[in-house]
Each structure stands twice: as structure tokens, then as C-alpha cells.
CSV table of C-alpha atoms in Angstrom, one decimal:
chain,number,residue,atom,x,y,z
A,1,MET,CA,59.4,19.3,-27.1
A,2,THR,CA,61.0,17.3,-24.3
A,3,GLU,CA,62.1,13.7,-24.7
A,4,THR,CA,59.4,12.6,-22.2
A,5,ALA,CA,56.7,14.3,-24.1
A,6,LYS,CA,57.5,12.5,-27.4
A,7,PRO,CA,56.8,9.0,-26.1
A,8,LYS,CA,53.5,10.3,-24.6
A,9,LYS,CA,52.5,11.8,-27.9
A,10,SER,CA,53.5,8.6,-29.8
A,11,ARG,CA,51.5,6.4,-27.3
A,12,LYS,CA,48.5,8.7,-27.7
A,13,LYS,CA,48.7,8.4,-31.4
A,14,LEU,CA,49.0,4.6,-31.3
A,15,TRP,CA,45.9,4.3,-29.0
A,16,LEU,CA,43.9,6.6,-31.3
A,17,THR,CA,44.9,4.4,-34.3
A,18,LEU,CA,44.0,1.2,-32.4
A,19,ALA,CA,40.7,2.7,-31.3
A,20,LEU,CA,39.9,3.6,-34.9
A,21,ILE,CA,40.7,0.1,-36.1
A,22,ALA,CA,38.6,-1.4,-33.4
A,23,LEU,CA,35.7,0.8,-34.3
A,24,ASN,CA,35.9,-0.1,-37.9
A,25,ILE,CA,36.0,-3.8,-37.1
A,26,LEU,CA,32.9,-3.4,-34.8
A,27,VAL,CA,31.0,-1.6,-37.5
A,28,ILE,CA,31.8,-4.3,-40.1
A,29,ALA,CA,30.9,-7.1,-37.6
A,30,GLY,CA,27.6,-5.3,-36.8
A,31,ILE,CA,26.7,-5.1,-40.5
A,32,ILE,CA,27.4,-8.8,-41.1
A,33,LEU,CA,25.3,-9.8,-38.1
A,34,HIS,CA,22.5,-7.7,-39.4
A,35,GLU,CA,22.8,-9.4,-42.7
A,36,ILE,CA,22.5,-13.0,-41.4
A,37,HIS,CA,20.0,-12.4,-38.5
A,38,GLY,CA,16.8,-14.5,-38.9
A,39,LYS,CA,18.1,-16.4,-41.9
A,40,GLU,CA,19.6,-19.5,-40.2
A,41,GLU,CA,17.5,-22.0,-42.1
A,42,GLN,CA,18.6,-20.6,-45.5
A,43,ILE,CA,22.2,-20.7,-44.4
A,44,LEU,CA,22.0,-24.5,-44.0
A,45,ASP,CA,21.4,-24.9,-47.8
A,46,LYS,CA,24.7,-26.4,-48.9
A,47,GLU,CA,23.9,-27.3,-52.5
A,48,VAL,CA,24.7,-23.8,-53.7
A,49,PHE,CA,28.4,-24.3,-52.7
A,50,VAL,CA,28.6,-27.3,-55.1
A,51,THR,CA,27.2,-25.2,-57.9
A,52,TRP,CA,29.6,-22.4,-57.2
A,53,ALA,CA,32.5,-24.8,-57.3
A,54,ALA,CA,31.4,-26.1,-60.7
A,55,ASN,CA,30.9,-22.5,-62.0
A,56,TYR,CA,34.0,-21.0,-60.4
A,57,ARG,CA,35.0,-19.1,-63.6
A,58,PHE,CA,32.0,-16.8,-63.1
A,59,LEU,CA,33.2,-16.0,-59.6
A,60,ILE,CA,36.5,-15.1,-61.1
A,61,TYR,CA,34.7,-12.8,-63.5
A,62,ALA,CA,32.8,-11.2,-60.6
A,63,LEU,CA,36.1,-10.6,-58.8
A,64,CYS,CA,37.5,-9.0,-61.9
A,65,CYS,CA,34.5,-6.6,-61.9
A,66,VAL,CA,35.4,-5.7,-58.3
A,67,LEU,CA,38.9,-4.9,-59.4
A,68,CYS,CA,37.7,-2.9,-62.4
A,69,TYR,CA,35.5,-0.9,-60.0
A,70,ILE,CA,38.5,0.0,-57.9
A,71,PHE,CA,40.7,0.6,-61.0
A,72,PHE,CA,38.3,3.0,-62.6
A,73,GLU,CA,37.9,5.0,-59.3
A,74,ALA,CA,41.7,5.1,-58.8
A,75,LEU,CA,42.2,6.2,-62.5
A,76,LYS,CA,39.7,9.0,-62.0
A,77,TYR,CA,41.6,10.3,-58.9
A,78,LEU,CA,44.9,9.9,-60.7
A,79,ILE,CA,43.7,12.2,-63.5
A,80,PHE,CA,42.1,14.6,-61.1
A,81,ILE,CA,45.2,14.9,-58.9
A,82,ARG,CA,47.3,15.5,-61.9
A,83,SER,CA,44.8,18.2,-63.1
A,84,PHE,CA,44.4,20.0,-59.8
A,85,ALA,CA,47.8,19.4,-58.1
A,86,GLY,CA,50.1,19.0,-61.1
A,87,ARG,CA,51.6,15.7,-60.1
A,88,TRP,CA,51.2,12.0,-61.1
A,89,MET,CA,50.6,10.1,-57.9
A,90,PRO,CA,49.4,6.5,-58.7
A,91,LEU,CA,49.6,5.0,-55.3
A,92,THR,CA,48.0,8.1,-53.7
A,93,ALA,CA,45.2,7.9,-56.2
A,94,LEU,CA,44.6,4.2,-55.4
A,95,LYS,CA,44.6,4.9,-51.6
A,96,THR,CA,42.3,7.9,-52.1
A,97,ALA,CA,39.9,5.7,-54.0
A,98,ILE,CA,39.9,2.9,-51.5
A,99,LEU,CA,39.6,5.1,-48.4
A,100,GLY,CA,36.8,7.1,-50.0
A,101,LYS,CA,34.7,4.1,-50.9
A,102,TYR,CA,35.5,2.5,-47.5
A,103,TYR,CA,34.2,5.4,-45.5
A,104,ASP,CA,31.3,5.9,-47.9
A,105,PHE,CA,30.2,2.4,-47.2
A,106,ILE,CA,30.3,2.6,-43.4
A,107,THR,CA,28.6,6.0,-43.0
A,108,PRO,CA,24.9,6.8,-43.5
A,109,LEU,CA,23.9,8.0,-47.0
A,110,GLY,CA,27.5,7.4,-48.2
A,111,SER,CA,28.6,10.8,-46.8
A,112,GLY,CA,31.8,10.0,-45.0
A,113,GLY,CA,34.3,9.5,-47.8
A,114,GLN,CA,35.1,13.0,-48.9
A,115,PRO,CA,36.2,14.4,-45.5
A,116,PHE,CA,38.7,11.5,-45.0
A,117,GLN,CA,40.0,11.9,-48.5
A,118,ILE,CA,40.6,15.6,-48.0
A,119,VAL,CA,42.4,15.0,-44.7
A,120,TYR,CA,44.5,12.2,-46.3
A,121,LEU,CA,45.6,14.4,-49.3
A,122,SER,CA,46.2,17.6,-47.4
A,123,THR,CA,48.0,16.3,-44.3
A,124,GLN,CA,49.7,13.2,-45.4
A,125,LYS,CA,50.5,13.9,-49.0
A,126,LYS,CA,51.1,17.6,-48.5
A,127,ILE,CA,48.8,18.6,-51.3
A,128,PRO,CA,47.6,22.3,-50.8
A,129,VAL,CA,44.2,22.6,-49.2
A,130,GLY,CA,42.6,24.0,-52.3
A,131,PRO,CA,43.4,21.0,-54.6
A,132,ALA,CA,43.1,18.5,-51.8
A,133,THR,CA,39.5,19.7,-51.4
A,134,SER,CA,38.7,20.0,-55.1
A,135,VAL,CA,39.9,16.5,-56.0
A,136,PRO,CA,37.4,14.5,-53.7
A,137,LEU,CA,34.5,16.8,-54.2
A,138,SER,CA,34.9,16.9,-58.0
A,139,GLY,CA,35.4,13.1,-58.0
A,140,MET,CA,32.1,12.7,-56.1
A,141,ILE,CA,30.2,15.0,-58.6
A,142,ALA,CA,31.7,13.1,-61.6
A,143,TYR,CA,30.7,9.8,-60.1
A,144,GLN,CA,27.2,10.8,-59.3
A,145,VAL,CA,26.6,12.2,-62.8
A,146,GLY,CA,28.1,9.0,-64.3
A,147,PHE,CA,25.8,6.9,-62.1
A,148,VAL,CA,22.7,8.8,-63.1
A,149,CYS,CA,23.7,8.6,-66.8
A,150,PHE,CA,24.1,4.8,-66.5
A,151,ALA,CA,20.7,4.6,-64.8
A,152,ILE,CA,19.0,6.6,-67.5
A,153,SER,CA,20.6,4.5,-70.2
A,154,MET,CA,19.4,1.3,-68.4
A,155,PHE,CA,15.8,2.7,-68.1
A,156,ILE,CA,15.9,3.2,-71.9
A,157,VAL,CA,17.4,-0.3,-72.5
A,158,TYR,CA,14.8,-2.0,-70.2
A,159,ALA,CA,12.0,-0.5,-72.2
A,160,CYS,CA,13.4,-2.0,-75.4
A,161,ILE,CA,14.3,-5.6,-74.4
A,162,PRO,CA,12.1,-8.6,-73.6
A,163,HIS,CA,11.6,-9.3,-69.9
A,164,THR,CA,12.1,-12.8,-68.4
A,165,LEU,CA,12.2,-11.8,-64.7
A,166,PRO,CA,9.1,-10.1,-63.2
A,167,LEU,CA,9.5,-6.6,-61.8
A,168,ALA,CA,6.9,-4.8,-59.6
A,169,LYS,CA,6.0,-1.4,-60.8
A,170,PRO,CA,6.6,0.2,-57.3
A,171,VAL,CA,10.3,-0.9,-57.6
A,172,LEU,CA,10.5,0.9,-60.9
A,173,PHE,CA,9.0,4.0,-59.5
A,174,LEU,CA,11.3,3.9,-56.5
A,175,ALA,CA,14.3,3.4,-58.8
A,176,GLY,CA,13.3,6.6,-60.8
A,177,PHE,CA,12.9,8.5,-57.5
A,178,GLY,CA,16.3,7.3,-56.3
A,179,ALA,CA,18.0,8.3,-59.5
A,180,PHE,CA,16.4,11.7,-59.1
A,181,CYS,CA,17.6,12.0,-55.5
A,182,TYR,CA,21.1,11.0,-56.6
A,183,LEU,CA,21.1,13.9,-59.0
A,184,ILE,CA,20.1,16.4,-56.4
A,185,VAL,CA,23.7,17.3,-55.2
A,186,PRO,CA,25.2,17.9,-58.6
A,187,ALA,CA,22.0,19.9,-59.6
A,188,VAL,CA,22.2,22.0,-56.5
A,189,VAL,CA,25.9,22.7,-57.0
A,190,ILE,CA,25.3,23.8,-60.6
A,191,LEU,CA,22.4,26.0,-59.5
A,192,PHE,CA,24.4,27.4,-56.6
A,193,SER,CA,27.3,28.2,-59.0
A,194,VAL,CA,25.1,30.2,-61.3
A,195,PHE,CA,22.3,31.5,-59.0
A,196,ARG,CA,23.7,31.6,-55.4
A,197,LYS,CA,21.1,33.9,-53.8
A,198,THR,CA,18.1,32.2,-55.4
A,199,THR,CA,19.5,28.8,-54.4
A,200,MET,CA,20.0,29.9,-50.8
A,201,LYS,CA,16.4,31.1,-50.6
A,202,ILE,CA,15.1,27.8,-51.9
A,203,LEU,CA,17.3,25.9,-49.4
A,204,ARG,CA,16.1,28.2,-46.5
A,205,PHE,CA,12.5,27.3,-47.4
A,206,PHE,CA,13.3,23.6,-47.2
A,207,VAL,CA,15.4,24.0,-44.0
A,208,LYS,CA,12.5,25.9,-42.3
A,209,LEU,CA,10.1,23.2,-43.4
A,210,GLY,CA,12.4,20.6,-41.8
A,211,ASN,CA,12.5,22.7,-38.7
A,212,LYS,CA,8.7,22.7,-38.5
A,213,MET,CA,8.7,18.9,-39.0
A,214,ARG,CA,11.3,18.7,-36.1
A,215,LEU,CA,13.9,17.3,-38.5
A,216,VAL,CA,16.2,20.4,-38.2
A,217,LYS,CA,16.9,22.0,-34.8
A,218,ASP,CA,18.7,25.3,-35.6
A,219,VAL,CA,17.8,26.9,-38.9
A,220,ASP,CA,20.6,29.5,-39.0
A,221,ALA,CA,23.3,27.0,-38.0
A,222,THR,CA,22.1,24.6,-40.6
A,223,MET,CA,22.0,27.3,-43.3
A,224,GLU,CA,25.5,28.4,-42.4
A,225,LYS,CA,26.9,24.9,-42.5
A,226,THR,CA,25.1,24.2,-45.8
A,227,ALA,CA,26.3,27.5,-47.4
A,228,ASN,CA,30.0,26.7,-46.4
A,229,SER,CA,29.7,23.2,-47.9
A,230,LEU,CA,28.1,24.6,-51.1
A,231,ASP,CA,30.8,27.2,-51.4
A,232,GLU,CA,33.4,24.5,-51.4
A,233,TYR,CA,31.5,22.5,-54.0
A,234,ARG,CA,31.1,25.6,-56.1
A,235,THR,CA,34.8,26.4,-56.0
A,236,SER,CA,35.6,22.8,-57.0
A,237,PHE,CA,33.0,22.8,-59.7
A,238,LYS,CA,34.2,26.1,-61.3
A,239,GLN,CA,37.7,24.8,-61.3
A,240,LEU,CA,36.5,21.6,-62.9
A,241,LEU,CA,34.5,23.5,-65.6
A,242,LYS,CA,37.7,25.2,-66.7
A,243,LYS,CA,38.9,21.8,-67.7
A,244,TRP,CA,35.7,20.4,-69.1
A,245,TYR,CA,37.4,17.5,-70.8
A,246,ILE,CA,38.6,16.3,-67.3
A,247,LEU,CA,35.0,16.4,-66.2
A,248,LEU,CA,33.9,14.3,-69.1
A,249,ILE,CA,36.6,11.7,-68.4
A,250,GLY,CA,35.5,11.6,-64.8
A,251,VAL,CA,31.8,11.1,-65.8
A,252,LEU,CA,32.8,8.4,-68.2
A,253,LEU,CA,34.9,6.6,-65.5
A,254,GLY,CA,31.9,7.0,-63.2
A,255,TRP,CA,29.7,5.3,-65.8
A,256,LEU,CA,32.2,2.5,-66.2
A,257,MET,CA,32.4,2.1,-62.4
A,258,THR,CA,28.7,1.7,-62.2
A,259,CYS,CA,28.6,-0.8,-65.0
A,260,SER,CA,31.4,-2.9,-63.4
A,261,ASN,CA,29.5,-2.8,-60.1
A,262,CYS,CA,26.2,-4.0,-61.7
A,263,MET,CA,28.0,-6.7,-63.7
A,264,ILE,CA,28.9,-8.4,-60.4
A,265,ALA,CA,25.3,-9.4,-59.8
A,266,TYR,CA,25.1,-11.0,-63.3
A,267,PHE,CA,28.2,-13.2,-62.8
A,268,VAL,CA,27.0,-14.1,-59.3
A,269,VAL,CA,23.7,-15.3,-60.7
A,270,ARG,CA,25.5,-17.3,-63.4
A,271,ALA,CA,27.8,-18.8,-60.8
A,272,SER,CA,24.7,-20.0,-59.0
A,273,GLY,CA,23.7,-22.1,-62.0
A,274,MET,CA,21.0,-19.8,-63.6
A,275,THR,CA,21.0,-18.4,-67.1
A,276,VAL,CA,19.7,-14.9,-67.5
A,277,ASN,CA,19.9,-12.1,-70.0
A,278,TRP,CA,22.9,-10.0,-69.0
A,279,LEU,CA,21.3,-6.7,-70.2
A,280,GLU,CA,18.2,-7.4,-68.1
A,281,MET,CA,20.4,-8.2,-65.1
A,282,LEU,CA,22.2,-4.9,-65.6
A,283,CYS,CA,18.9,-3.1,-65.7
A,284,LEU,CA,17.5,-4.8,-62.6
A,285,THR,CA,20.7,-4.3,-60.6
A,286,ILE,CA,20.9,-0.6,-61.2
A,287,PHE,CA,17.2,-0.4,-60.4
A,288,THR,CA,18.0,-2.1,-57.1
A,289,TYR,CA,20.8,0.4,-56.3
A,290,CYS,CA,18.6,3.4,-57.3
A,291,SER,CA,15.7,2.3,-55.2
A,292,VAL,CA,17.7,2.3,-52.0
A,293,THR,CA,20.0,5.3,-52.5
A,294,PHE,CA,17.9,7.5,-50.1
A,295,ILE,CA,17.9,4.9,-47.2
A,296,PRO,CA,20.1,6.3,-44.4
A,297,THR,CA,22.0,3.2,-43.4
A,298,PRO,CA,25.7,2.4,-43.8
A,299,GLY,CA,26.1,1.0,-47.3
A,300,ASN,CA,22.2,0.9,-47.6
A,301,THR,CA,22.5,-2.2,-45.3
A,302,GLY,CA,19.2,-4.0,-45.0
A,303,ALA,CA,17.5,-2.0,-47.7
A,304,ALA,CA,19.9,-3.3,-50.4
A,305,GLU,CA,19.1,-6.9,-49.5
A,306,VAL,CA,15.4,-6.3,-49.4
A,307,GLY,CA,15.6,-4.6,-52.8
A,308,PHE,CA,17.6,-7.5,-54.2
A,309,TYR,CA,15.1,-10.0,-52.8
A,310,ALA,CA,12.2,-7.9,-54.3
A,311,VAL,CA,13.8,-7.6,-57.7
A,312,PHE,CA,15.2,-11.2,-58.0
A,313,ALA,CA,12.5,-13.1,-56.1
A,314,GLY,CA,12.2,-15.5,-59.0
A,315,LEU,CA,15.8,-16.8,-58.7
A,316,GLN,CA,16.8,-20.0,-56.9
A,317,SER,CA,18.7,-19.8,-53.6
A,318,THR,CA,17.9,-16.1,-53.3
A,319,PHE,CA,19.6,-15.8,-49.9
A,320,TRP,CA,22.9,-17.1,-51.0
A,321,VAL,CA,22.8,-15.2,-54.3
A,322,THR,CA,22.1,-12.1,-52.3
A,323,MET,CA,24.9,-12.7,-49.8
A,324,LEU,CA,27.5,-13.5,-52.4
A,325,TRP,CA,26.5,-10.4,-54.3
A,326,ARG,CA,26.9,-8.3,-51.1
A,327,VAL,CA,30.3,-10.0,-50.3
A,328,MET,CA,31.6,-9.2,-53.8
A,329,SER,CA,30.2,-5.7,-54.2
A,330,TYR,CA,30.3,-4.4,-50.6
A,331,TYR,CA,32.3,-6.4,-48.0
A,332,SER,CA,35.3,-6.9,-50.4
A,333,ILE,CA,35.7,-3.1,-50.5
A,334,LEU,CA,35.4,-2.9,-46.7
A,335,LEU,CA,38.0,-5.6,-46.3
A,336,ILE,CA,40.4,-3.8,-48.7
A,337,GLY,CA,39.8,-0.5,-47.0
A,338,LEU,CA,40.4,-2.0,-43.6
A,339,CYS,CA,43.7,-3.5,-44.7
A,340,VAL,CA,44.8,-0.1,-46.0
A,341,ILE,CA,43.9,1.5,-42.7
A,342,VAL,CA,45.6,-1.2,-40.6
A,343,PHE,CA,48.8,-1.8,-42.6
A,344,THR,CA,49.7,1.8,-43.7
A,345,PRO,CA,50.6,2.9,-40.1
A,346,LEU,CA,52.5,-0.4,-39.6
A,347,LYS,CA,54.4,0.2,-42.8
A,348,ARG,CA,55.4,3.6,-41.6
A,349,LYS,CA,56.6,2.2,-38.3
A,350,ILE,CA,58.8,-0.3,-40.1
A,351,GLN,CA,60.2,2.4,-42.4
A,352,SER,CA,60.9,4.7,-39.5
A,353,ALA,CA,62.8,1.9,-37.7
A,354,ARG,CA,64.9,1.2,-40.8
A,355,ILE,CA,65.8,4.9,-41.1
A,356,LYS,CA,66.9,5.0,-37.4
A,357,LYS,CA,68.9,1.8,-37.9
A,358,ARG,CA,70.7,3.3,-40.9
A,359,GLU,CA,71.4,6.6,-39.2
A,360,ARG,CA,72.8,4.8,-36.1
A,361,ALA,CA,75.0,2.6,-38.3
A,362,ALA,CA,76.3,5.7,-40.2
A,363,PHE,CA,77.0,7.5,-36.9
A,364,GLU,CA,79.0,4.6,-35.5
A,365,GLU,CA,81.1,4.5,-38.7
A,366,LEU,CA,82.2,8.2,-38.3
A,367,PRO,CA,85.9,8.6,-37.2
A,368,PRO,CA,86.5,9.9,-33.7
A,369,THR,CA,87.4,13.5,-34.7
A,370,ASP,CA,87.0,16.6,-32.5
A,371,GLU,CA,83.9,17.6,-34.4
A,372,ASN,CA,82.2,14.3,-33.4
A,373,ILE,CA,82.9,14.5,-29.7
A,374,GLY,CA,79.7,15.3,-27.8
A,375,CYS,CA,77.5,14.8,-30.9
A,376,GLU,CA,74.0,13.4,-30.4
A,377,LEU,CA,72.8,10.4,-32.3
A,378,PRO,CA,71.0,11.5,-35.5
A,379,LYS,CA,67.3,11.3,-35.3
A,380,ALA,CA,65.0,9.7,-38.0
A,381,GLU,CA,62.6,11.7,-39.9
A,382,GLN,CA,59.2,11.7,-38.3
A,383,ALA,CA,56.8,9.4,-40.0
A,384,GLU,CA,53.8,10.9,-41.6
A,385,SER,CA,50.6,10.9,-39.6
A,386,SER,CA,48.6,7.6,-40.0
A,387,ASP,CA,45.7,7.2,-42.5
A,388,VAL,CA,42.3,7.9,-41.2
């Protein structure tokens, strides 16, 4: 590559990074505007801020739940990377967890995290494609199973405790349906692993049905894409079954992640000056999440707020309680993810500049021997490609 081509490639890479950052900022800004549209009168209620200041310790507890949520996700990937790739990579596990959740939250149906995680692990951390694919997919399966296990346990708990907050039966039915939908991917993966041909016939029936309903354009192309994806899932699942104890640990961490996420709502309600049963709050919060899992908006935006309003309509200052809950459980993850995306390339630029400076200083200190006459200045190692 010529010297003039290198700056062009570097500039192109910089513009692509800036465009990605700008796109992420626009997406987050659009989501926030969608949240506050039409609620100007409720925003003017300032009494809730005084209450939050008096009950600040509950806000600290809620923030700790956010950190626990990220910690359990990172710990899961730390264990999975060690299992599949044979290396302990704590920082990589943390970034994998944050990037996965960030892109899950800004893509419809939470479907964007795994591709970015695979790219990050395979291209930037030089993990072989097989393990780099297995880690995110296995992590997703473990989390979904843990989520459904937590939901089932809360359905049982809710039937055994007294109720102080009203809950409409349609919400309960929607929550059950949402939990069932959340279990579809792991169930299909298991069936596909054992009965591939039968599963493909069932999927073809539903794809053709979607084609008749004008939801699917090309049946064969959709089936081929679905089969390729399921083959990747099956490979990951089979590798995970060989280490069943790793799968159990992943499911447990998924259960703890879901519990931490649901506890945020409880502490937000307590910070807003209301006393509620924490078990009932856990149940109602997971019902809210389950009832909107099938809504195809980024981070279930709009649907999550409506669900929270429907479930917690009896609370005071419902708007601000909802907004604080969303800030803690949703926007905080987006902000952390955006910081990782923005500052990781910047960090690499600084590291590359330092390497060049050290090499230049080392070259200038060399004695003027015959071997050094006509030597070119040493070049710094190329920085790794930026996070996406």
C-alpha cells in the first residue's frame, strides 16, 4: 500500500466511526423525544424531586442494581470466553456485555447485540470465528432461559402472596404470552438440534403462512437464512451441552440479571415516597417486561411505558416514576454503551501516538553507524479496528 493510500483509508475509517457515533446519538435522542412527547404538564410536577432528594439512598440502591445487572452479564461472558476460547479476558468480557446490551436496546426485538459481539470478538480480540460465534449465541440462550425461569418463579410467587396493587387480567395473560414468546428461540434451537428435518418442515409451514399474509416476500431466501442461523445456534448449543455446568452457571447468572433489573423498579418506587411489598413489585415488574417482549420497537420503547402505566396506575407521580425507572434500567445502559463506542477508538489513537513517539525517540538515540544510514523511521503497530 502506498503512503498516499494510507491517509485515505485512515480518513475513511474516521468518517465511518463518526457516522456511527452520530447515528447512535440520533437514535437515543429520538427515543427520548418519543418518551416525553405529550407529557409536558406532568413534567412540570416538581414535588417528586424533593422526595427523591429525601430518599436518595434508594436511588443509590437502584444504581447498584444497574451495576449488578452489568456485572452478572460480564461475569457470564468471562466464564463463556474462558470455556470456549481458553482465555481469561475480564475487560473483553465487560465490553462484550456492554456492547451486546447497547445494540440489543437500540434494535427492534433486541436482535442487534449478537452480530456486533461476534464482530468484536473475532476481529478485534482475534478469537477464532467458532468460539467468537459460540460465546454470544450461547450467552443469549442462557439469558433467555434464565429470564423465563425467573418469570415462572414470579408467577408462582404472585399466586401465593397478598396483593396491594391492582392488576388487570389482560396484563397477566399478555405476560404469560410474552414469556412463552421469549422461550421460542431456545425451544427451536433444542428441537433443531435433535430433529433438524422436522423442525425445518414446521418452520417452512409458518414461513409460507407469513408469505400468504404478505409478511414474508421470498420463502426460499427466508428459509435459507433461517437454516443458516439455526445451524450456528445448533453448533453453539451442542458445544454448550458438552459443558452442561457452564450452561447452568449461565442460566443462573441470567436469573440474577433479571432479578437485578426488576429490583430497579422497586427502589425507584421507594425513592418516590411510596411503600410497597418488594416481592409484589418484583412480580409486577417482570409481568411488565414479559407483556412487551414481542413489541418490535427499540428497547420496547413506548410499549414498556404503557405497560408500566397499566401495571402501576395506582402509584403517585406515575410519569416521573416511569421516567426514572426507564433512565435507570434503559438509558443508563445506552449511555455506558455509547461511551464505550466513542472512547475506545480515541484510546487506540492515543496509544498509537505514544507508540510512534517512543519509536521515534528510540530511533534518534541510535548511534550513526553504517547500518543506520538510509534507514527509515520505524512505524508504529497498526491500531486495532474500532469497536462497532
